[in-house]
């Protein structure tokens, strides 16, 4: 019926939009450790703002941290960088299960069509 067809197309479109949103959100930085990487990406060119000059000036100074402080910072960065957002889980799950369900449905329909054409039921 036309109403069922429209409802099915609407639900498919909604699921596609949800999958695209989850996939896009999966790659957005969600930890404070990663937000600094995002800011320095735009710090290029001959005219730099004060926000871009400060990280460069800090990089040129000699490090005076002990080995223990450096190890603690590395552990904190690793913990912040290993966080996985809910959107990433959704992107993986939807990206896995939607194609699998589609392929299983396609296989069932093609087998049913073969059986109907050969006269078996």
Coordinates of C-alpha atoms in Angstrom, one line a residue:
X1 CA 0.0 0.0 0.0
X2 CA 1.2 3.6 -0.6
X3 CA 1.0 4.5 3.1
X4 CA 3.2 1.7 4.1
X5 CA 5.7 2.5 1.4
X6 CA 5.8 6.2 2.5
X7 CA 6.3 5.2 6.1
X8 CA 9.1 2.8 5.2
X9 CA 10.9 5.4 3.2
X10 CA 10.5 7.9 6.0
X11 CA 11.9 5.5 8.6
X12 CA 14.8 4.6 6.2
X13 CA 15.6 8.3 5.7
X14 CA 15.5 9.0 9.5
X15 CA 17.8 6.0 10.1
X16 CA 20.2 7.3 7.4
X17 CA 20.3 10.7 9.0
X18 CA 20.9 9.2 12.4
X19 CA 23.8 7.1 11.0
X20 CA 25.4 10.1 9.3
X21 CA 25.1 12.2 12.4
X22 CA 26.7 9.4 14.6
X23 CA 29.5 9.0 12.1
X24 CA 30.2 12.7 12.0
X25 CA 30.1 13.0 15.8
X26 CA 32.4 10.1 16.2
X27 CA 35.3 12.1 14.8
X28 CA 34.8 15.3 16.9
X29 CA 37.3 15.8 19.7
X30 CA 35.6 15.1 23.0
X31 CA 38.6 15.4 25.4
X32 CA 40.5 18.4 26.6
X33 CA 43.7 16.8 25.4
X34 CA 42.6 16.9 21.8
X35 CA 41.1 20.4 21.7
X36 CA 44.6 21.9 21.7
X37 CA 45.4 20.1 18.5
X38 CA 42.3 21.6 16.9
X39 CA 43.4 25.2 17.7
X40 CA 47.0 24.9 16.4
X41 CA 45.8 23.7 13.0
X42 CA 44.8 27.3 12.1
X43 CA 48.0 28.9 13.3
X44 CA 49.8 29.2 10.0
X45 CA 50.9 32.1 7.8
X46 CA 53.0 35.2 8.3
X47 CA 50.4 37.0 10.6
X48 CA 49.8 35.1 13.8
X49 CA 47.4 36.0 16.5
X50 CA 48.5 36.2 20.2
X51 CA 46.9 32.8 20.8
X52 CA 49.0 31.2 18.1
X53 CA 52.3 32.9 19.2
X54 CA 52.0 31.7 22.8
X55 CA 52.2 28.0 22.1
X56 CA 55.1 28.5 19.7
X57 CA 57.0 30.5 22.3
X58 CA 56.4 27.8 24.9
X59 CA 57.8 25.2 22.5
X60 CA 61.1 27.0 22.0
X61 CA 61.9 27.1 25.8
X62 CA 64.1 24.3 27.2
X63 CA 62.1 21.7 29.2
X64 CA 62.8 21.7 32.9
X65 CA 60.5 18.9 33.9
X66 CA 61.7 15.9 35.7
X67 CA 61.3 12.4 34.3
X68 CA 58.4 11.6 36.7
X69 CA 56.5 14.8 35.7
X70 CA 56.9 13.9 32.1
X71 CA 55.7 10.3 32.7
X72 CA 52.7 11.7 34.6
X73 CA 51.8 14.0 31.7
X74 CA 52.1 11.2 29.2
X75 CA 49.8 9.0 31.2
X76 CA 47.2 11.8 31.5
X77 CA 47.4 12.4 27.7
X78 CA 47.0 8.7 27.0
X79 CA 44.0 8.5 29.3
X80 CA 42.4 11.5 27.7
X81 CA 43.2 10.3 24.2
X82 CA 41.8 6.9 24.7
X83 CA 38.3 8.0 25.6
X84 CA 35.6 6.8 23.2
X85 CA 32.4 8.7 22.8
X86 CA 29.0 7.2 22.6
X87 CA 28.7 8.6 19.1
X88 CA 31.7 6.5 18.1
X89 CA 30.1 3.4 19.4
X90 CA 26.9 4.2 17.5
X91 CA 28.9 4.8 14.3
X92 CA 30.6 1.4 14.6
X93 CA 27.4 -0.5 15.5
X94 CA 25.3 1.2 12.9
X95 CA 28.0 0.9 10.3
X96 CA 28.3 -2.8 11.0
X97 CA 24.7 -3.9 11.5
X98 CA 22.9 -1.9 8.8
X99 CA 24.9 -3.4 5.9
X100 CA 24.7 -6.9 7.4
X101 CA 20.9 -6.6 7.7
X102 CA 20.7 -5.3 4.2
X103 CA 22.8 -8.1 2.8
X104 CA 20.9 -10.8 4.7
X105 CA 17.6 -9.3 3.4
X106 CA 18.9 -9.2 -0.1
X107 CA 20.0 -12.9 0.1
X108 CA 16.6 -14.0 1.4
X109 CA 14.8 -12.1 -1.3
X110 CA 17.0 -13.5 -4.1
X111 CA 16.6 -17.1 -2.8
X112 CA 12.8 -16.6 -2.6
X113 CA 12.8 -15.3 -6.2
X114 CA 14.9 -18.3 -7.4
X115 CA 12.5 -20.7 -5.7
X116 CA 9.5 -19.0 -7.2
X117 CA 10.9 -19.1 -10.7
X118 CA 11.8 -22.8 -10.5
X119 CA 8.4 -23.7 -9.2
X120 CA 9.5 -24.7 -5.7
X121 CA 8.0 -23.2 -2.6

